[in-house]
PDB file of C-alpha atoms and ligand atoms in Angstrom:
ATOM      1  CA  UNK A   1     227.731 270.606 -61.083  1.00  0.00           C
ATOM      2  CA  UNK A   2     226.696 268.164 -63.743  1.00  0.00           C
ATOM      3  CA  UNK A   3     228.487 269.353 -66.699  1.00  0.00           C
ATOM      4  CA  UNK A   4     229.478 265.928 -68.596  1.00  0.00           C
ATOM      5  CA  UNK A   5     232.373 265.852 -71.272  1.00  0.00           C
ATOM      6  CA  UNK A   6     229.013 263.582 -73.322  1.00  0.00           C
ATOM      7  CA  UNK A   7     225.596 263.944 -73.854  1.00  0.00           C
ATOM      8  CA  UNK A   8     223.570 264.400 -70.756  1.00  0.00           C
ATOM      9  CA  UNK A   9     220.907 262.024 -69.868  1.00  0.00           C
ATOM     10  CA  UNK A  10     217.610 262.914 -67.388  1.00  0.00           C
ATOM     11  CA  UNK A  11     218.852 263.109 -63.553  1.00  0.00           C
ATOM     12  CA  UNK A  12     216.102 260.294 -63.406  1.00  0.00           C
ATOM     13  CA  UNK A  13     216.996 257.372 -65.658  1.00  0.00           C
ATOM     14  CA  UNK A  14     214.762 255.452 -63.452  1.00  0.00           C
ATOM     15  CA  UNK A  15     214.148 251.432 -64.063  1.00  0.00           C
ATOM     16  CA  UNK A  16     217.097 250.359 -66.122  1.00  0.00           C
ATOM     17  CA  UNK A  17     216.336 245.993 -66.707  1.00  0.00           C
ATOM     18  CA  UNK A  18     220.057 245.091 -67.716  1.00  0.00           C
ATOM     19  CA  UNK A  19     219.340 242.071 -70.047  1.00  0.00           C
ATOM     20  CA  UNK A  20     221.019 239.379 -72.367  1.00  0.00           C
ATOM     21  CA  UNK A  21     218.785 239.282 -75.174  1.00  0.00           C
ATOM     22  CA  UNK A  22     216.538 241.354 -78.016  1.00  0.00           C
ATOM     23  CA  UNK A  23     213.610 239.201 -76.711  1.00  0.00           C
ATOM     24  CA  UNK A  24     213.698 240.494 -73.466  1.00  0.00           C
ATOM     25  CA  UNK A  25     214.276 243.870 -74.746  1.00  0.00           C
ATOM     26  CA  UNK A  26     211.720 244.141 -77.168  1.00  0.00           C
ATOM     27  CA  UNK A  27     209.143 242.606 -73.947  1.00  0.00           C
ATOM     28  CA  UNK A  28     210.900 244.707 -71.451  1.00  0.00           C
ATOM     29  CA  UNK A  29     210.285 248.431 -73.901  1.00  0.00           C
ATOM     30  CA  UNK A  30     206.326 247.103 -74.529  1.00  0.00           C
ATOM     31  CA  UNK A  31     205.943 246.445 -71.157  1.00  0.00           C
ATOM     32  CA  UNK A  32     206.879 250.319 -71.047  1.00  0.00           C
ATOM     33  CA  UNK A  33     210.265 250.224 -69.620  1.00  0.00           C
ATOM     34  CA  UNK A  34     212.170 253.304 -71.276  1.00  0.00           C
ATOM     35  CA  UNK A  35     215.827 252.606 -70.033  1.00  0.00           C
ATOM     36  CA  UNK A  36     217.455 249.657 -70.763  1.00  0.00           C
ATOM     37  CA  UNK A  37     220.668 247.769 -71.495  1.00  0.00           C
ATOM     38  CA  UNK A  38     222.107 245.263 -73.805  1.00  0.00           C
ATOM     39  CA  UNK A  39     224.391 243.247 -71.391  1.00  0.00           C
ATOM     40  CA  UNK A  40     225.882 240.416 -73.692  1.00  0.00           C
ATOM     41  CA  UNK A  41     229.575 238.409 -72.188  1.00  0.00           C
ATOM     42  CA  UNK A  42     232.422 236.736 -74.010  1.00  0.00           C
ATOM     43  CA  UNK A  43     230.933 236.800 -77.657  1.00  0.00           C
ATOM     44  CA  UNK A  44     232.809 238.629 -80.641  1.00  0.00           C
ATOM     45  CA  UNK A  45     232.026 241.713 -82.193  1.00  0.00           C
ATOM     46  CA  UNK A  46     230.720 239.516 -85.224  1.00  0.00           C
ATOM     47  CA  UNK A  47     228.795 237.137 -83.261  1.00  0.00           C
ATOM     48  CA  UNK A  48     226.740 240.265 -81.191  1.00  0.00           C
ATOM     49  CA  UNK A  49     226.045 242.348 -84.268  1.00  0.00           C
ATOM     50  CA  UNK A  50     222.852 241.680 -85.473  1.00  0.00           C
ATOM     51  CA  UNK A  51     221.681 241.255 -81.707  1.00  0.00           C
ATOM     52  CA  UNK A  52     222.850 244.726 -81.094  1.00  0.00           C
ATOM     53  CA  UNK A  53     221.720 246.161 -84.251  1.00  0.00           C
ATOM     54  CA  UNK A  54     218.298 244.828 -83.364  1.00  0.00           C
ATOM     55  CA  UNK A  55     218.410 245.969 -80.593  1.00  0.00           C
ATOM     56  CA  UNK A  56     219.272 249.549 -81.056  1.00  0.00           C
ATOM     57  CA  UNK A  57     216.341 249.377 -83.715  1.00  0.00           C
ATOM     58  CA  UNK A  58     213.760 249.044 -81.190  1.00  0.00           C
ATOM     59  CA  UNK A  59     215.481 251.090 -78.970  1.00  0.00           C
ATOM     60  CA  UNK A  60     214.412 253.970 -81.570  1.00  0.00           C
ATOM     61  CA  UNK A  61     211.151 252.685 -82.352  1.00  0.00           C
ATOM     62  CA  UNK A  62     209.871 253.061 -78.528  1.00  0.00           C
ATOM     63  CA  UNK A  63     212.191 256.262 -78.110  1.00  0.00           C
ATOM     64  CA  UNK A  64     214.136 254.384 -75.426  1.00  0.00           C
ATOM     65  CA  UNK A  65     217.576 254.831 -73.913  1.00  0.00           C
ATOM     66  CA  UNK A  66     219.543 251.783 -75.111  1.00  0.00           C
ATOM     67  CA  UNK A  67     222.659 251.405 -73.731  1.00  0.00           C
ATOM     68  CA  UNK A  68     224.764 248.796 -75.302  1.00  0.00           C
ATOM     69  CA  UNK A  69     226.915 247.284 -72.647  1.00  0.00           C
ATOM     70  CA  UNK A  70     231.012 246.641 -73.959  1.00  0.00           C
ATOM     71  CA  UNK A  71     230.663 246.213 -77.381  1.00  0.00           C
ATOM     72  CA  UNK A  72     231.412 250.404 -77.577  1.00  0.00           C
ATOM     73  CA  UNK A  73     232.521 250.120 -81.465  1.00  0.00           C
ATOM     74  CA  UNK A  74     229.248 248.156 -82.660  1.00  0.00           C
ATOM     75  CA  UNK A  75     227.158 250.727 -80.944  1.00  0.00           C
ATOM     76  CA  UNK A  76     228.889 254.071 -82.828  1.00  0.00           C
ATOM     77  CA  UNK A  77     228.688 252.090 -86.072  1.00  0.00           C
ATOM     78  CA  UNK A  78     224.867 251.763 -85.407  1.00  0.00           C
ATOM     79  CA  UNK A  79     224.640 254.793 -83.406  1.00  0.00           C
ATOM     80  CA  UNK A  80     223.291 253.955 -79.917  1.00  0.00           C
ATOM     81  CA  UNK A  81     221.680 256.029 -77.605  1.00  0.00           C
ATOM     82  CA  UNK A  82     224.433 255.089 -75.093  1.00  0.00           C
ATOM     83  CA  UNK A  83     227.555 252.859 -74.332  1.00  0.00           C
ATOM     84  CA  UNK A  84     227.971 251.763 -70.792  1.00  0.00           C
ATOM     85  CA  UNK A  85     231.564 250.580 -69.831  1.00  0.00           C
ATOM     86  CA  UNK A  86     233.261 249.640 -66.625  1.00  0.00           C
ATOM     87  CA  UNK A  87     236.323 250.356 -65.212  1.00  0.00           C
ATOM     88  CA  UNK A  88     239.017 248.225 -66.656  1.00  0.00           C
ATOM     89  CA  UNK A  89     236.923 249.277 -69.994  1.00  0.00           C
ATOM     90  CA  UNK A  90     237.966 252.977 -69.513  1.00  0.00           C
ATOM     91  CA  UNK A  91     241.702 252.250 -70.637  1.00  0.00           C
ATOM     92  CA  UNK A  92     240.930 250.357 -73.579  1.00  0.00           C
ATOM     93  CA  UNK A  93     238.746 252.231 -75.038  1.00  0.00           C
ATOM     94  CA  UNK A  94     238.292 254.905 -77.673  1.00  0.00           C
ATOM     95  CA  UNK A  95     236.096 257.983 -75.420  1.00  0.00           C
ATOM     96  CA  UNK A  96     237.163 260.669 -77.815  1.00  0.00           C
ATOM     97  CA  UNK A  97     235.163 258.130 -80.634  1.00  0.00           C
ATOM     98  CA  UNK A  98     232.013 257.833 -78.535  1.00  0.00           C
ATOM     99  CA  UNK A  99     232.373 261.641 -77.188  1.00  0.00           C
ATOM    100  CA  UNK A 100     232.619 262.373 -81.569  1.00  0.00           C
ATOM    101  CA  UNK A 101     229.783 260.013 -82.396  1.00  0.00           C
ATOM    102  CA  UNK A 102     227.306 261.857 -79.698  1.00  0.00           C
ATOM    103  CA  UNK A 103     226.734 258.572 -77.306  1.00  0.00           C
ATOM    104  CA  UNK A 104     225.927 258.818 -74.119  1.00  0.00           C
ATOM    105  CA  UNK A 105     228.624 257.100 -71.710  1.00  0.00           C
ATOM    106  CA  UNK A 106     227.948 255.043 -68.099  1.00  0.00           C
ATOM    107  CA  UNK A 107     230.598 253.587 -66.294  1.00  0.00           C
ATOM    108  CA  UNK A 108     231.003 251.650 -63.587  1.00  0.00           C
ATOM    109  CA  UNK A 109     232.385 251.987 -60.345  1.00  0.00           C
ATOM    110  CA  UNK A 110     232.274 250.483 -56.667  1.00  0.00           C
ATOM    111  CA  UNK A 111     234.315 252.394 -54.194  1.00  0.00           C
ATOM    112  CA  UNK A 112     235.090 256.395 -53.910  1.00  0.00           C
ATOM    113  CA  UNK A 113     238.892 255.729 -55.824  1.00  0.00           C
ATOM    114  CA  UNK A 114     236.613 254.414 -58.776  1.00  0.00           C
ATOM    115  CA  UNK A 115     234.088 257.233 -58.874  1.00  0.00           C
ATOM    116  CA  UNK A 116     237.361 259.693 -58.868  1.00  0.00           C
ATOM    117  CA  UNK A 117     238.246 258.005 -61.996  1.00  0.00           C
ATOM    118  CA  UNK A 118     234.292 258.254 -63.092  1.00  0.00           C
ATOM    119  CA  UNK A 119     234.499 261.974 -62.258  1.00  0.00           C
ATOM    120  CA  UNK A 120     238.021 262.555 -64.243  1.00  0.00           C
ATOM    121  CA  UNK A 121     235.815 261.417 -67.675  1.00  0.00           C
ATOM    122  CA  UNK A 122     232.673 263.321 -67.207  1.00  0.00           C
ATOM    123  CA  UNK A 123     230.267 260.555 -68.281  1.00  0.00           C
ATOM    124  CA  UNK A 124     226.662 261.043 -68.501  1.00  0.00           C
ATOM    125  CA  UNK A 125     225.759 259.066 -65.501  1.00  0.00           C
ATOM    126  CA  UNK A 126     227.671 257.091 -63.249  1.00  0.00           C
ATOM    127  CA  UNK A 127     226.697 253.758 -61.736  1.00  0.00           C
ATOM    128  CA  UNK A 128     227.175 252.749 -58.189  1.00  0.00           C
ATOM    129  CA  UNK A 129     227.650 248.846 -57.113  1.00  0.00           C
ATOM    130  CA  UNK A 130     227.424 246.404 -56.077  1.00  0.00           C
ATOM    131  CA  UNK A 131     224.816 247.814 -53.321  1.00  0.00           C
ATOM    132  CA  UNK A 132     223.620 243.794 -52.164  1.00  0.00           C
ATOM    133  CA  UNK A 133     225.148 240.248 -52.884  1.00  0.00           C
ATOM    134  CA  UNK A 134     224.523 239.470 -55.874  1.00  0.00           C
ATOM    135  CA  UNK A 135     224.171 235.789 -57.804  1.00  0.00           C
ATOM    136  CA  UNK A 136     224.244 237.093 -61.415  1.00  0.00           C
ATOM    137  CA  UNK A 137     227.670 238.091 -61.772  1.00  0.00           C
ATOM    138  CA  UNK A 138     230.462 237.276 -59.797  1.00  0.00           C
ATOM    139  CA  UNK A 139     232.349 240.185 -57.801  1.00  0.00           C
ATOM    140  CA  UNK A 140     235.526 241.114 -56.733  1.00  0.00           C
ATOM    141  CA  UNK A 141     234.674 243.637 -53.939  1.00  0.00           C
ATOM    142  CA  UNK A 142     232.196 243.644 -51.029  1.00  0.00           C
ATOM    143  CA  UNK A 143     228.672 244.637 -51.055  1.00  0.00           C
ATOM    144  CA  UNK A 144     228.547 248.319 -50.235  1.00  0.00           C
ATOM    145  CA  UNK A 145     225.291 248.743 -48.725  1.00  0.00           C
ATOM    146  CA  UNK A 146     222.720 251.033 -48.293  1.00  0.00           C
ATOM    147  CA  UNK A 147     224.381 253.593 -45.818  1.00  0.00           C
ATOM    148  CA  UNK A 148     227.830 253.729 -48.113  1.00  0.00           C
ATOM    149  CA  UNK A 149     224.999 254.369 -51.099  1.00  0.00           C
ATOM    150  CA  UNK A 150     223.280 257.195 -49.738  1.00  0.00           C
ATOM    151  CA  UNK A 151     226.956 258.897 -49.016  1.00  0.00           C
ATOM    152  CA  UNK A 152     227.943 258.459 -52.667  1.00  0.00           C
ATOM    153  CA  UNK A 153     224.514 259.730 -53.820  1.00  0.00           C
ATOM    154  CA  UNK A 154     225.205 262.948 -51.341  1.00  0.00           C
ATOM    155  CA  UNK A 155     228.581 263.125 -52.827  1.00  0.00           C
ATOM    156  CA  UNK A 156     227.202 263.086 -56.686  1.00  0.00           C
ATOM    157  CA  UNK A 157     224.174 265.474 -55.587  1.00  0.00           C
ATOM    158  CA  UNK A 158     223.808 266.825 -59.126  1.00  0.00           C
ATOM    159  CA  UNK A 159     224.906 263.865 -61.853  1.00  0.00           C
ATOM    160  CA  UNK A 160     222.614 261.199 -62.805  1.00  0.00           C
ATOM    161  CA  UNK A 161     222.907 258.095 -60.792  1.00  0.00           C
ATOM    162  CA  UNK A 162     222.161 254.574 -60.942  1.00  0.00           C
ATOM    163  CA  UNK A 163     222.424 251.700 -58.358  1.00  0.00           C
ATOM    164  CA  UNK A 164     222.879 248.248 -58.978  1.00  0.00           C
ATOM    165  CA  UNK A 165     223.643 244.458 -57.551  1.00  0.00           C
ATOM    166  CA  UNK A 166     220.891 242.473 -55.673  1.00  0.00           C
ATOM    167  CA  UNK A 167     217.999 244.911 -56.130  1.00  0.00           C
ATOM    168  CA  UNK A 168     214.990 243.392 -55.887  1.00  0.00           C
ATOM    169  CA  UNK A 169     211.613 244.673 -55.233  1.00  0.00           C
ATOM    170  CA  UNK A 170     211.181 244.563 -51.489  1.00  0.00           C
ATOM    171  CA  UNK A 171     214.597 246.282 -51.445  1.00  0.00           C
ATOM    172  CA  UNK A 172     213.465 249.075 -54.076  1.00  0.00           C
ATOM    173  CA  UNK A 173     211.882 251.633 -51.390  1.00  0.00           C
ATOM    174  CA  UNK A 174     214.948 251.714 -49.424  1.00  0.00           C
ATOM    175  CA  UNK A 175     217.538 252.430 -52.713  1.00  0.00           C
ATOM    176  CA  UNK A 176     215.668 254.965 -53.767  1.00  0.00           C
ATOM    177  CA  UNK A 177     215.075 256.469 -50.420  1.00  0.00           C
ATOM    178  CA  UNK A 178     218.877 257.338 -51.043  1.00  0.00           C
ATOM    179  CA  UNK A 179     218.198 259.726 -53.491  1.00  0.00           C
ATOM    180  CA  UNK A 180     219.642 257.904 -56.525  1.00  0.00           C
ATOM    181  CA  UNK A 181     218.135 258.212 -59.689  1.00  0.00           C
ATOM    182  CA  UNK A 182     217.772 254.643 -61.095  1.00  0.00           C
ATOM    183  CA  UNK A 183     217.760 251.256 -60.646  1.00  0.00           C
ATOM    184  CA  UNK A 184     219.138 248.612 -62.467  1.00  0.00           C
ATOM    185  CA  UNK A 185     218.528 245.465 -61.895  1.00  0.00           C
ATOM    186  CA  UNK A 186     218.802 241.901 -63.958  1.00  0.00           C
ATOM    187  CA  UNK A 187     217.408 238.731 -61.870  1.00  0.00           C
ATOM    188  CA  UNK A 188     215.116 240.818 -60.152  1.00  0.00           C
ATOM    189  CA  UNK A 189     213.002 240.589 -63.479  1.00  0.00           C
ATOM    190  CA  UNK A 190     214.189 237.839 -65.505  1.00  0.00           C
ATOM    191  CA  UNK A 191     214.279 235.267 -62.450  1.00  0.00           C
ATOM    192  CA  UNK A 192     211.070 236.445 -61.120  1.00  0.00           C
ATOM    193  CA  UNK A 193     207.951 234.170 -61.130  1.00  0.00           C
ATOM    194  CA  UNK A 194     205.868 236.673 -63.247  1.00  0.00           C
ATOM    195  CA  UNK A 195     208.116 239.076 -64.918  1.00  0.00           C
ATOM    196  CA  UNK A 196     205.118 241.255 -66.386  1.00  0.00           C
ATOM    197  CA  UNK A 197     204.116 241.704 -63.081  1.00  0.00           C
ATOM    198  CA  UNK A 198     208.095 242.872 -61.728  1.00  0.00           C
ATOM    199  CA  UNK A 199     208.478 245.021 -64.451  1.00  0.00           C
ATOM    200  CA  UNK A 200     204.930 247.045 -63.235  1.00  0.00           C
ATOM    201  CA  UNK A 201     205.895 247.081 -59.520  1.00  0.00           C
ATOM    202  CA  UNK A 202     209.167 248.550 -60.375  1.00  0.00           C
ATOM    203  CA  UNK A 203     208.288 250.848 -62.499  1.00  0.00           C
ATOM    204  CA  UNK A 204     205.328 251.812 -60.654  1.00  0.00           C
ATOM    205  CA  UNK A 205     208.086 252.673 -57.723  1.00  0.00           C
ATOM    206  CA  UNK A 206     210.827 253.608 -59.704  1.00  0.00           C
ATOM    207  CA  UNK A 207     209.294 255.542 -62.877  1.00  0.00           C
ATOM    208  CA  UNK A 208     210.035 254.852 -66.634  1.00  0.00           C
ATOM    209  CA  UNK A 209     212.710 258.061 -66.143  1.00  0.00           C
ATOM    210  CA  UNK A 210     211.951 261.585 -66.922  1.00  0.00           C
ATOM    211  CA  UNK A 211     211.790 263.222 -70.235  1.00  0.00           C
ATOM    212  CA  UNK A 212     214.880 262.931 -72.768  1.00  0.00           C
ATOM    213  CA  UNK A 213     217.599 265.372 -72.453  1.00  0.00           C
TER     214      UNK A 213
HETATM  215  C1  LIG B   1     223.981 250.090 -65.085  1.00  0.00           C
HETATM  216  C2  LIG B   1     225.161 249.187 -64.983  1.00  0.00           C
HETATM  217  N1  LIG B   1     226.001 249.309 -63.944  1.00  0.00           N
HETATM  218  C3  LIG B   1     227.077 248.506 -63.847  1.00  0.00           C
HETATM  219  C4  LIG B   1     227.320 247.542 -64.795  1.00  0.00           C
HETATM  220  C5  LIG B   1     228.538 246.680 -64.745  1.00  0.00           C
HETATM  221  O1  LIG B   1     229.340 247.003 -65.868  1.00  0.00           O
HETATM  222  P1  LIG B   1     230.835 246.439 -65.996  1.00  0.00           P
HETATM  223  O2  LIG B   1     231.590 246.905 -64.805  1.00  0.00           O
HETATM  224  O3  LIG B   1     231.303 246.861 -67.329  1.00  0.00           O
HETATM  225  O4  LIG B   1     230.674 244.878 -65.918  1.00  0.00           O
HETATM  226  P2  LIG B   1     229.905 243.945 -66.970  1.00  0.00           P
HETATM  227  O5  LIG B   1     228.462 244.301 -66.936  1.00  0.00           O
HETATM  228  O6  LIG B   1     230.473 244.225 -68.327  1.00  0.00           O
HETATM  229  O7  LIG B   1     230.168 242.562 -66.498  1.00  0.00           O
HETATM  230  C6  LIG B   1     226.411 247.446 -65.860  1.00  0.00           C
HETATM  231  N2  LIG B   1     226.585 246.541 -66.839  1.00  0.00           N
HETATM  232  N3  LIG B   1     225.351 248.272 -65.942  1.00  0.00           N
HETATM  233  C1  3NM B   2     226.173 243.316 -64.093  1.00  0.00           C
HETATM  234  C2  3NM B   2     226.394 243.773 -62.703  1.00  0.00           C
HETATM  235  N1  3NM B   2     227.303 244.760 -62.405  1.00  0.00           N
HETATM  236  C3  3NM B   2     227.355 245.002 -61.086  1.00  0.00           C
HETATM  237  C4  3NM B   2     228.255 245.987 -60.489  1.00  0.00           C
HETATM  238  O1  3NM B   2     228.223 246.150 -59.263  1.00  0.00           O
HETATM  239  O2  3NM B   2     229.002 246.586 -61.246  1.00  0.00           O
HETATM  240  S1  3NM B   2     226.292 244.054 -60.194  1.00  0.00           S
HETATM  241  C5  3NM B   2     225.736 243.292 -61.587  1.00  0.00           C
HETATM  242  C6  3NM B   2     224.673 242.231 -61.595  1.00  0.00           C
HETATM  243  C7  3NM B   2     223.334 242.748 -61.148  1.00  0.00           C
HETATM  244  O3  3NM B   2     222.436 241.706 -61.222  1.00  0.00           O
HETATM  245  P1  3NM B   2     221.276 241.485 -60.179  1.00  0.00           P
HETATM  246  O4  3NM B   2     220.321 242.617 -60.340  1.00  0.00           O
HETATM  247  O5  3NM B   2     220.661 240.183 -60.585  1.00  0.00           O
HETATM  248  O6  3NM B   2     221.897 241.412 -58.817  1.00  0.00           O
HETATM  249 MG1   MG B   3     231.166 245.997 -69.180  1.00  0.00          MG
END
């Protein structure tokens, strides 16, 4: 039963470009992408605010789902669509703040002990990595794989889902033949020769989501 402790998104979040910059999000939500994340490292709150504010901004002007990656108090002040937040995040963290300030809340995980502790704070989807080797960010655990996918995917049957880590488009049928709901993926469309062109594959295999919740 998906009953989550914040606001629900679609079952279908479907391409989700997790990017470093407003440029690419501003090219990314007129290219018609409609999920999307602000994924900025190591930077203070000060340094990321007017990228984030910016951000969020044309998040609302293309009435997308912007999810603000870490920086959870910047996106309350400026009122996000959605926070997402890994694992190590989940202790440090405010959730009553975000739960109060109606965000939507992703988190991490990348074995079944992790989506226990997903499950125990009703988020509003939960994401499911690394599924292939990945270059863009380095990881601590294995690659689970297709076939350890699809058995978290049956195990979530009803929450909103999204896989992530070495997606790229060849490998898109086969995620999504798992069931989950959405893809997220980073050098699969800002490393690509033609990123226009990713972006329309993808999304012409993936969807732009379904309606808001
Ligand atoms: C959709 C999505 N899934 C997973 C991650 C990874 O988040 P996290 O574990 O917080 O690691 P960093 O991205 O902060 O390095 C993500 N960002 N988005
Ligand atoms: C940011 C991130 N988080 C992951 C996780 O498994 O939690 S994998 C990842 C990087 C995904 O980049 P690419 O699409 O280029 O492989
Ligand atoms: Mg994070």
């Amino acid at each position: 039963m998906y009953q989550p402790d914040f606001p629900a998104v679609p079952h279908r979040l479907g391409l989700y470009p997790v990017v470093d910059s407003v440029e690419w999000i501003a090219r990314l939500l007129e290219a018609g992408v409609r999920t999307i994340q602000l994924r900025i490292k190591d930077k203070s709150d000060d340094e990321v605010e007017a990228d984030v504010t910016a951000a969020i901004a044309l998040g609302r002007r293309y009435r997308a789902r912007l999810f603000i990656n870490d920086y959870w108090q910047l996106a309350i002040k400026h009122q996000a669509y959605g926070v997402h937040l890994g694992q190590e995040d989940l202790g440090t963290t405010d959730l009553d703040a975000i739960r109060q300030a109606g965000l939507r809340l992703g988190v991490s995980t990348h074995d079944d002990m992790e989506i226990d502790v997903a499950l125990a704070v009703k988020p509003s989807y939960i994401a499911l990595g690394h599924v292939f080797p990945t270059q863009t960010k380095q990881m601590p655990s294995s690659p689970q794989g297709l076939a350890q996918l699809a058995v978290h995917i049956a195990r979530l049957k009803n929450y909103p889902t999204v896989a992530i880590g070495g997606i790229s488009l060849d490998r898109t049928p086969a995620v999504l033949a798992t069931g989950v709901g959405s893809i997220a993926v980073v050098s699969a469309i800002t490393q690509a020769p033609d990123w226009h062109m990713a972006t329309a594959q993808l999304l012409e295999m993936a969807g732009a989501g379904d309606e808001r919740s």
